[in-house]
Coordinates of C-alpha atoms and ligand atoms in Angstrom, one line a residue:
M1 CA 0.0 0.0 0.0
L2 CA 1.0 3.6 -0.7
K3 CA 3.1 5.1 2.1
V4 CA 1.6 8.4 3.3
S5 CA 3.7 10.6 5.6
A6 CA 3.3 14.1 7.2
H7 CA 6.2 16.6 7.2
K8 CA 6.7 20.0 8.9
E9 CA 8.5 21.4 5.8
S10 CA 6.6 23.8 3.6
F11 CA 5.1 22.6 0.3
A12 CA 7.9 24.4 -1.5
Q13 CA 10.7 22.8 0.6
L14 CA 9.4 19.3 0.4
K15 CA 11.3 17.2 -2.2
A16 CA 9.3 14.9 -4.4
D17 CA 9.1 13.8 -8.0
V18 CA 5.8 15.6 -8.6
A19 CA 3.7 18.2 -6.9
V20 CA 0.0 17.7 -6.5
V21 CA -2.3 20.7 -6.5
L22 CA -6.0 20.5 -5.9
I23 CA -8.3 22.8 -8.0
I24 CA -11.9 23.7 -7.5
K25 CA -13.1 24.7 -11.0
K26 CA -11.6 27.9 -12.2
K27 CA -12.1 29.7 -8.9
T28 CA -9.0 28.6 -7.1
K29 CA -6.2 31.2 -7.0
H30 CA -2.9 30.3 -5.5
K31 CA 0.8 30.7 -6.3
W32 CA 1.0 27.0 -7.1
I33 CA -1.6 27.3 -9.8
D34 CA -0.3 28.5 -13.2
Q35 CA -3.4 30.4 -14.3
E36 CA -2.0 31.3 -17.6
F37 CA -1.2 27.7 -18.5
L38 CA -4.7 26.6 -17.4
R39 CA -6.5 29.4 -19.2
A40 CA -4.6 28.6 -22.5
L41 CA -6.0 25.0 -22.2
D42 CA -9.4 26.2 -21.1
Y43 CA -9.1 23.8 -18.2
Q44 CA -12.5 23.1 -16.5
A45 CA -11.1 21.1 -13.6
K46 CA -13.1 18.0 -14.6
S47 CA -10.2 15.6 -14.9
P48 CA -6.6 15.5 -13.7
L49 CA -4.1 17.5 -15.8
Y50 CA -0.3 17.3 -15.8
H51 CA 1.8 20.4 -16.2
Q52 CA 5.2 19.2 -17.4
Q53 CA 7.2 22.4 -17.0
A54 CA 6.0 22.9 -13.5
K55 CA 6.2 19.2 -12.6
T56 CA 2.7 19.6 -11.2
L57 CA -0.4 17.4 -11.4
Y58 CA -3.7 19.4 -11.1
I59 CA -6.4 17.4 -9.5
P60 CA -10.1 18.5 -9.6
L61 CA -11.8 19.0 -6.3
E62 CA -15.6 19.2 -6.1
S63 CA -15.7 21.1 -2.9
L64 CA -13.7 21.5 0.4
D65 CA -15.7 19.0 2.4
V66 CA -14.3 15.7 3.6
D67 CA -16.1 13.5 1.1
S68 CA -14.7 15.5 -1.8
M69 CA -11.2 15.4 -0.3
R70 CA -11.3 11.7 0.1
E71 CA -12.4 11.3 -3.5
A72 CA -9.6 13.7 -4.6
G73 CA -7.1 11.5 -2.8
A74 CA -8.3 8.5 -4.8
T75 CA -8.3 10.5 -8.1
T76 CA -4.7 11.6 -7.4
I77 CA -3.5 8.1 -7.0
K78 CA -5.3 6.8 -10.0
A79 CA -4.0 9.6 -12.2
L80 CA -0.4 9.0 -11.0
K81 CA -0.6 5.4 -12.1
S82 CA 0.2 6.5 -15.7
Y83 CA 3.4 8.4 -14.6
P84 CA 6.8 7.1 -13.6
F85 CA 7.0 9.2 -10.4
K86 CA 8.1 7.4 -7.2
S87 CA 7.1 10.2 -4.8
A88 CA 4.5 12.9 -4.8
K89 CA 3.9 15.9 -2.4
I90 CA 0.7 17.7 -1.5
G91 CA 0.0 20.8 0.6
F92 CA -3.3 22.1 2.0
Y93 CA -2.9 25.8 1.7
A94 CA -6.3 27.5 1.5
Q95 CA -5.6 29.6 4.6
D96 CA -9.0 30.9 5.3
S97 CA -11.0 27.7 5.1
K98 CA -11.7 24.4 6.9
H99 CA -9.6 23.0 4.1
N100 CA -6.7 23.0 6.5
S101 CA -8.4 20.9 9.1
D102 CA -7.0 17.5 10.2
A103 CA -10.2 15.8 9.1
T104 CA -10.0 16.9 5.5
M105 CA -6.2 16.1 5.2
L106 CA -6.8 12.7 6.8
A107 CA -9.7 12.0 4.4
Y108 CA -7.4 12.9 1.5
A109 CA -4.8 10.5 2.8
L110 CA -7.4 7.7 3.2
G111 CA -8.6 8.2 -0.3
A112 CA -5.0 8.1 -1.6
M113 CA -4.4 4.8 0.4
L114 CA -7.6 3.1 -0.8
G115 CA -8.0 4.6 -4.3
G116 CA -4.9 2.8 -5.7
Y117 CA -6.1 -0.7 -4.9
S118 CA -6.4 -3.2 -7.6
F119 CA -6.7 -7.0 -7.5
D120 CA -4.1 -8.1 -10.0
K121 CA -3.2 -11.5 -8.6
F122 CA -4.4 -13.3 -11.7
L123 CA -3.1 -10.9 -14.3
S124 CA -0.1 -12.2 -16.3
K125 CA 0.8 -8.6 -17.1
K126 CA 0.5 -6.5 -14.0
Q127 CA 0.7 -2.8 -14.2
P128 CA 2.1 -1.7 -10.9
S129 CA 2.2 2.0 -10.1
A130 CA 5.7 3.5 -9.7
L131 CA 4.4 5.6 -6.9
R132 CA 5.6 4.6 -3.4
E133 CA 5.2 7.7 -1.3
M134 CA 2.9 10.6 -0.7
L135 CA 4.3 13.4 1.4
I136 CA 1.9 15.8 3.1
S137 CA 3.2 19.2 4.0
L138 CA 1.9 20.5 7.4
E139 CA 2.8 24.0 6.3
S140 CA -0.5 25.4 7.5
Y141 CA 0.4 24.3 11.1
T142 CA 3.4 26.6 11.4
T143 CA 1.3 29.7 12.1
D144 CA 0.8 28.6 15.7
S145 CA 3.5 28.7 18.4
A146 CA 6.4 26.3 18.0
S147 CA 5.3 23.9 20.7
A148 CA 1.7 24.0 19.6
T149 CA 2.8 23.2 16.0
K150 CA 4.8 20.2 17.2
E151 CA 2.0 18.9 19.3
R152 CA -0.5 19.2 16.5
A153 CA 1.9 17.6 14.0
Q154 CA 2.4 14.6 16.4
H155 CA -1.3 14.3 16.9
F156 CA -1.8 14.3 13.1
S157 CA 0.8 11.6 12.5
K158 CA -0.9 9.5 15.1
Q159 CA -4.2 9.9 13.3
L160 CA -2.5 9.1 10.0
D161 CA -1.2 5.8 11.5
E162 CA -4.8 5.0 12.4
M163 CA -5.9 5.7 8.8
K164 CA -3.3 3.2 7.7
I165 CA -4.8 0.6 9.9
I166 CA -8.2 1.3 8.5
A167 CA -7.1 1.3 4.9
H168 CA -5.2 -2.0 5.4
S169 CA -8.3 -3.5 7.0
V170 CA -10.5 -2.4 4.1
N171 CA -8.0 -4.0 1.7
I172 CA -8.0 -7.3 3.7
A173 CA -11.7 -7.5 3.1
R174 CA -11.4 -6.4 -0.6
D175 CA -8.7 -9.1 -1.3
L176 CA -10.8 -11.8 0.3
V177 CA -14.0 -10.9 -1.4
N178 CA -12.2 -10.6 -4.8
T179 CA -10.6 -14.0 -4.4
P180 CA -12.5 -16.4 -6.8
P181 CA -14.9 -18.8 -5.2
Q182 CA -13.1 -22.0 -6.1
I183 CA -10.2 -20.7 -4.0
A184 CA -12.0 -18.7 -1.3
T185 CA -13.9 -21.6 0.2
P186 CA -15.2 -21.7 3.9
K187 CA -12.0 -23.6 4.8
Y188 CA -9.9 -21.0 3.1
L189 CA -11.6 -18.2 5.1
A190 CA -11.0 -20.2 8.3
S191 CA -7.3 -20.7 7.5
Y192 CA -7.0 -17.0 6.6
A193 CA -8.6 -16.0 10.0
Q194 CA -6.2 -18.4 11.8
E195 CA -3.2 -16.8 10.0
L196 CA -4.5 -13.3 10.7
V197 CA -4.6 -13.8 14.5
K198 CA -1.0 -14.8 14.7
D199 CA 0.5 -11.4 14.9
T200 CA -2.4 -9.7 16.8
A201 CA -4.2 -9.7 20.1
L202 CA -6.9 -11.8 18.6
S203 CA -7.8 -15.4 19.1
C204 CA -9.7 -17.7 16.8
K205 CA -12.0 -20.7 17.1
I206 CA -13.3 -22.7 14.2
L207 CA -16.5 -24.7 14.3
K208 CA -16.7 -27.5 11.7
K209 CA -19.8 -29.4 10.6
Q210 CA -19.8 -31.8 13.6
E211 CA -19.7 -28.9 16.0
L212 CA -22.4 -27.1 14.1
K213 CA -24.6 -30.2 14.5
K214 CA -23.9 -30.2 18.2
Q215 CA -24.9 -26.6 18.2
K216 CA -28.2 -27.6 16.5
M217 CA -27.7 -25.1 13.7
G218 CA -30.3 -26.7 11.5
A219 CA -30.9 -23.7 9.3
Y220 CA -27.2 -23.0 8.6
L221 CA -26.4 -26.7 8.0
A222 CA -29.3 -27.0 5.5
V223 CA -27.9 -24.2 3.4
A224 CA -24.4 -25.8 3.4
K225 CA -25.7 -29.3 2.7
A226 CA -25.4 -29.6 -1.1
S227 CA -21.9 -28.2 -1.3
S228 CA -18.8 -30.3 -1.5
K229 CA -17.1 -27.5 0.5
S230 CA -18.0 -28.0 4.1
P231 CA -19.1 -25.1 6.3
R232 CA -17.0 -23.3 8.9
L233 CA -18.2 -21.0 11.6
I234 CA -15.3 -18.6 12.4
H235 CA -15.3 -17.1 15.9
L236 CA -12.7 -14.3 16.4
S237 CA -12.3 -12.8 19.8
Y238 CA -10.6 -9.6 21.0
K239 CA -10.5 -9.3 24.8
P240 CA -8.6 -6.3 26.2
K241 CA -8.0 -5.9 29.9
N242 CA -11.0 -4.2 31.7
P243 CA -13.2 -3.8 28.7
K244 CA -15.9 -1.2 28.9
K245 CA -18.5 -3.0 26.8
K246 CA -19.0 -6.2 24.8
V247 CA -19.8 -6.1 21.1
V248 CA -20.5 -9.1 18.9
L249 CA -20.3 -8.7 15.1
V250 CA -21.8 -11.3 12.8
G251 CA -21.1 -11.6 9.1
K252 CA -22.8 -13.5 6.2
G253 CA -20.0 -15.5 4.6
L254 CA -21.6 -17.2 1.6
T255 CA -18.4 -18.1 -0.4
Y256 CA -20.8 -18.7 -3.3
D257 CA -24.5 -18.1 -3.7
S258 CA -25.8 -20.0 -6.7
G259 CA -29.3 -19.6 -5.3
G260 CA -29.5 -23.4 -4.6
L261 CA -32.5 -25.3 -6.2
S262 CA -34.2 -21.9 -6.6
L263 CA -31.3 -21.4 -9.0
K264 CA -30.3 -17.8 -9.9
P265 CA -30.5 -16.9 -13.6
S266 CA -27.0 -16.7 -15.1
D267 CA -26.8 -12.9 -15.1
Y268 CA -27.6 -12.7 -11.5
M269 CA -25.2 -15.4 -10.4
V270 CA -22.2 -13.5 -11.6
T271 CA -20.5 -11.6 -8.7
M272 CA -22.0 -13.9 -6.1
K273 CA -18.5 -14.7 -4.9
A274 CA -19.1 -11.3 -3.2
D275 CA -21.8 -12.9 -1.0
K276 CA -19.1 -13.4 1.6
S277 CA -18.7 -9.6 1.9
G278 CA -20.3 -9.3 5.3
G279 CA -18.1 -12.0 6.8
C280 CA -15.0 -10.5 5.2
A281 CA -16.0 -7.0 6.5
V282 CA -16.1 -8.6 10.0
L283 CA -12.6 -10.0 9.5
G284 CA -11.3 -6.6 8.4
I285 CA -12.9 -4.9 11.4
M286 CA -11.5 -7.4 13.8
N287 CA -8.0 -6.8 12.4
A288 CA -8.5 -3.1 13.0
V289 CA -9.8 -3.2 16.5
A290 CA -6.9 -5.3 17.7
K291 CA -4.4 -2.9 16.1
L292 CA -6.2 0.2 17.4
E293 CA -6.3 -1.4 20.8
L294 CA -9.9 -0.4 21.5
D295 CA -11.0 -0.9 25.1
I296 CA -14.1 -3.0 24.1
E297 CA -14.4 -6.7 24.1
I298 CA -15.3 -7.6 20.5
H299 CA -16.2 -10.9 18.9
G300 CA -16.5 -11.6 15.2
I301 CA -18.7 -14.5 14.0
I302 CA -18.5 -15.4 10.4
G303 CA -21.0 -18.0 9.0
A304 CA -19.1 -19.4 6.0
C305 CA -20.6 -21.9 3.6
E306 CA -21.7 -22.3 0.0
N307 CA -25.2 -22.4 -1.4
M308 CA -25.2 -25.0 -4.1
I309 CA -27.5 -27.5 -5.9
G310 CA -27.5 -31.3 -6.0
G311 CA -29.3 -34.4 -4.8
N312 CA -28.6 -33.5 -1.2
A313 CA -29.7 -29.9 -1.5
Y314 CA -32.3 -28.4 0.8
K315 CA -35.5 -27.6 -1.0
P316 CA -38.4 -25.2 -1.2
D317 CA -41.1 -26.8 1.1
D318 CA -38.5 -28.1 3.6
V319 CA -39.1 -27.1 7.2
L320 CA -35.9 -26.5 9.2
I321 CA -35.4 -26.2 12.9
S322 CA -33.1 -23.4 13.8
R323 CA -30.7 -23.1 16.8
E324 CA -33.2 -20.9 18.6
G325 CA -35.8 -23.8 18.2
K326 CA -38.0 -21.9 15.8
S327 CA -39.2 -23.8 12.7
I328 CA -38.7 -22.2 9.3
E329 CA -40.6 -23.0 6.1
I330 CA -38.5 -22.7 3.0
G331 CA -40.2 -20.8 0.2
N332 CA -37.0 -20.1 -1.7
T333 CA -33.5 -21.5 -1.3
D334 CA -32.0 -18.3 -2.6
A335 CA -33.1 -16.6 0.6
E336 CA -30.2 -18.5 2.3
G337 CA -28.3 -15.7 4.0
R338 CA -31.0 -15.1 6.6
L339 CA -30.9 -18.8 7.5
V340 CA -27.2 -18.8 8.1
L341 CA -27.5 -15.6 10.0
A342 CA -30.4 -16.8 12.1
D343 CA -28.2 -19.5 13.6
C344 CA -25.1 -17.3 13.9
L345 CA -27.2 -14.6 15.7
S346 CA -28.4 -17.2 18.1
Y347 CA -24.8 -18.3 18.8
A348 CA -23.9 -14.6 19.2
Q349 CA -26.5 -13.9 21.8
D350 CA -25.1 -16.6 24.0
L351 CA -22.0 -14.4 24.3
E352 CA -24.2 -11.8 26.1
P353 CA -23.3 -8.7 24.1
D354 CA -24.2 -5.1 24.9
V355 CA -24.4 -4.5 21.2
L356 CA -24.9 -7.0 18.4
I357 CA -24.5 -6.1 14.7
D358 CA -24.7 -8.2 11.6
F359 CA -23.3 -7.3 8.2
A360 CA -24.7 -9.1 5.1
T361 CA -25.2 -8.8 1.4
L362 CA -28.8 -9.9 2.2
T363 CA -31.2 -8.7 -0.4
G364 CA -31.4 -7.4 -4.0
A365 CA -34.3 -5.4 -2.7
C366 CA -32.0 -3.2 -0.6
V367 CA -30.1 -2.3 -3.8
V368 CA -33.3 -1.5 -5.6
G369 CA -34.5 0.6 -2.7
L370 CA -31.4 2.5 -1.7
G371 CA -29.2 2.3 -4.8
E372 CA -25.9 0.7 -5.2
Y373 CA -24.0 3.2 -3.0
T374 CA -25.9 2.9 0.2
S375 CA -26.3 0.3 2.9
G376 CA -29.5 -0.3 4.8
V377 CA -29.5 0.0 8.6
M378 CA -32.3 -1.9 10.4
G379 CA -33.3 -2.8 13.9
Y380 CA -35.7 -2.1 16.8
N381 CA -33.7 0.6 18.6
Q382 CA -33.9 4.0 17.0
K383 CA -31.2 5.6 19.0
L384 CA -28.7 2.8 18.2
Q385 CA -29.7 3.1 14.5
L386 CA -29.1 6.9 14.6
D387 CA -25.7 6.5 16.4
F388 CA -24.6 3.9 13.9
T389 CA -25.8 6.1 11.0
Q390 CA -23.7 9.0 12.2
S391 CA -20.6 6.9 12.6
A392 CA -21.0 5.4 9.2
L393 CA -21.5 8.7 7.5
D394 CA -18.4 10.1 9.4
S395 CA -16.4 7.2 8.1
G396 CA -17.3 8.1 4.5
E397 CA -19.7 5.2 3.9
L398 CA -23.3 5.9 2.9
V399 CA -26.2 4.3 4.9
A400 CA -29.9 4.9 5.4
I401 CA -32.4 3.6 8.0
L402 CA -35.1 1.2 6.7
P403 CA -37.9 1.2 9.2
F404 CA -39.5 -2.1 10.5
N405 CA -43.3 -2.2 10.8
R406 CA -45.9 -4.6 12.1
H407 CA -47.5 -5.0 8.6
I408 CA -44.3 -6.3 7.0
K409 CA -43.9 -8.7 9.9
K410 CA -47.1 -10.4 8.9
L411 CA -45.7 -11.1 5.4
I412 CA -43.3 -13.7 6.7
E413 CA -45.9 -15.7 8.5
S414 CA -46.1 -19.4 7.6
K415 CA -49.1 -21.7 7.9
I416 CA -47.1 -24.8 8.8
A417 CA -44.0 -23.3 10.6
D418 CA -43.1 -20.5 13.0
V419 CA -41.9 -18.4 10.2
S420 CA -41.3 -18.4 6.4
N421 CA -38.0 -17.5 4.8
V422 CA -39.7 -15.5 2.1
S423 CA -42.2 -12.7 2.2
S424 CA -45.7 -13.1 0.6
S425 CA -45.3 -9.7 -1.0
R426 CA -42.9 -8.6 -3.7
Y427 CA -42.4 -5.3 -2.0
G428 CA -40.3 -4.3 1.0
G429 CA -37.9 -7.2 0.6
A430 CA -35.0 -5.6 2.5
I431 CA -37.2 -5.0 5.5
S432 CA -38.9 -8.3 5.5
A433 CA -35.5 -10.0 5.4
G434 CA -34.4 -7.8 8.3
M435 CA -37.6 -8.7 10.2
F436 CA -37.0 -12.3 9.5
L437 CA -33.6 -12.0 11.3
G438 CA -35.4 -10.1 14.1
E439 CA -37.5 -13.3 14.7
F440 CA -34.3 -14.9 16.0
I441 CA -33.3 -12.0 18.3
R442 CA -34.4 -12.7 21.9
E443 CA -36.6 -10.1 23.6
S444 CA -33.7 -9.0 25.9
Y445 CA -31.5 -8.4 22.9
K446 CA -34.0 -6.7 20.5
D447 CA -32.8 -3.2 21.6
K448 CA -29.1 -4.2 21.3
W449 CA -29.2 -5.4 17.7
L450 CA -28.6 -3.8 14.3
H451 CA -28.8 -5.4 10.9
I452 CA -26.7 -3.8 8.1
D453 CA -27.6 -4.8 4.5
I454 CA -24.5 -4.1 2.4
A455 CA -25.8 -5.7 -0.8
G456 CA -25.6 -2.4 -2.7
P457 CA -22.0 -1.2 -2.2
A458 CA -20.2 -4.5 -1.5
F459 CA -19.3 -5.1 -5.1
V460 CA -18.5 -2.4 -7.6
T461 CA -18.9 -3.0 -11.3
K462 CA -18.4 0.7 -12.3
E463 CA -15.9 2.5 -10.1
W464 CA -17.2 5.3 -7.9
D465 CA -15.8 7.4 -5.1
I466 CA -12.7 5.7 -3.7
N467 CA -13.8 2.3 -4.9
P468 CA -12.1 0.6 -7.8
Y469 CA -13.7 -2.3 -9.8
G470 CA -14.5 -5.3 -7.6
A471 CA -15.0 -5.6 -3.9
S472 CA -15.2 -2.3 -2.0
G473 CA -14.7 -3.5 1.6
A474 CA -18.1 -2.1 2.5
G475 CA -18.9 -2.2 6.2
V476 CA -15.3 -2.1 7.3
R477 CA -14.9 1.7 7.7
M478 CA -18.4 2.2 9.2
G479 CA -17.8 -0.7 11.6
I480 CA -14.5 0.6 12.9
Q481 CA -15.8 4.1 13.2
F482 CA -18.8 2.9 15.2
L483 CA -16.7 0.9 17.6
S484 CA -14.1 3.7 18.1
D485 CA -17.0 6.2 18.7
L486 CA -18.5 3.7 21.2
S487 CA -15.2 3.5 23.0
Q488 CA -14.9 7.3 23.1
R489 CA -18.5 7.6 24.4
N490 CA -17.6 5.3 27.3
K491 CA -14.8 7.5 28.5
Ligands
BES1 N1 -27.1 -12.8 -1.9 C1 -28.4 -12.5 -2.3 C2 -28.7 -11.0 -2.2 C3 -27.9 -10.1 -3.2 C4 -28.4 -9.7 -4.4 C5 -26.7 -9.6 -2.8 C6 -27.7 -8.9 -5.2 C7 -26.0 -8.8 -3.7 C8 -26.5 -8.4 -4.9 C9 -29.4 -13.2 -1.4 O1 -29.0 -14.4 -0.9 C10 -30.6 -13.4 -2.3 O2 -30.5 -14.1 -3.2 N2 -31.7 -12.8 -1.9 C11 -32.9 -12.9 -2.7 C12 -34.1 -13.1 -1.7 C13 -35.3 -13.5 -2.3 C14 -35.2 -14.9 -2.9 C15 -36.4 -13.5 -1.2 C16 -33.1 -11.6 -3.5 O3 -32.8 -10.6 -3.0 O4 -33.6 -11.7 -4.6
ZN2 ZN1 -29.4 -16.0 -2.2
ZN3 ZN1 -27.0 -14.7 -0.7

């Protein structure tokens, strides 16, 4: 990953192969902007532009807010891929604006760290970027007193280190989700988790098929049945001394979702390697919390399995008995994520969490409803939903609350079992799926639980924001932000 570092030298003093200058349309006036050059080209600041004589790369910036800055960081790195420069420098010099704040500079840095990602493992001809380093000038700090400058700079560098941890964690999730399904099996994810914990404060427990049977996870096991790849429940734990709270995260880890006997049409099956995105997000978050040394006990539960077809497959009309003891009538084997999650959420509640959050690429309906950039937030506790929403938006990920209601709850009633895995209506599919999960949340945990449907942003087919083609690592940034905000709130 790109190395980003902060320096007390002025932008002019910093030595790098290329200077990066951010431009908001034609309005920006600054000594680093060669107005004559730009006017001659009638530059509209819509795409990056390289000024050879000045060794300067102009990067368009939509506005001075953090979201635009993050995106500009990604734009910079992508533009620099076509140049041979090893190092680049950037300064944030708009003296009179919030442009100078730590938050915007950090957002730019995160965009730069995440925007350059590509999954090139299987490309014979890789096109690696020459760029190794991005130097940030903290010039704008030097107006304060010397000791204040030093203190602020140290604080900034510390925050920059945290950004590196976050970016690395996002890329862990991206790499795993992008890994093709014949390689990234449940067993592969389990081995990955066991490797990951080796140099961290995490521990890892793996439950195989026999243990899942002992756990009476009838819903999870039914989904996994037809696959030649056996399921793995991955349980990661982070237990600091004197934790203030206990949080359990659960992730849907379908290493492939063919739809099962309710087989998906070909066009819809493509990208279903990304149905493990929730689980991979949990892995990424767990990596971060251990490195950030949060003072919360955190568990990550990943329900990994594959939804396939075959003589042994579970069927529409089957009735399953879940770990909570509730019976489920199967209306569609493609609504499998909620079955795996029902049993994993049951297991999670036995850990007695203060907060319980699941991440899942659960429904196409969520994508239809919110668009492909936004995740759905659901649950029974409005305050918790609002807190999570705030953290998510602060992290740079988009979310929106989808409200439960008693009418939709009736749509998942079954005549022969306690609940049906599909809704009787074609509308409100994201909420009915969320409310199905809610059926497996015990009364005493209803106010502690959140469901996050990341089906929209998890996999990117046309790049947007800081997300290149492929897995985005959706859920990782919002999850980390929520947990660090929670630990701050406890102080
Ligand atoms: N994994 C899919 C949901 C999905 C769809 C994720 C598109 C990402 C992009 C899930 O298991 C599924 O197939 N859901 C069905 C539910 C239906 C059968 C009730 C869906 O959304 O169509
Ligand atoms: Zn499905
Ligand atoms: Zn699925």
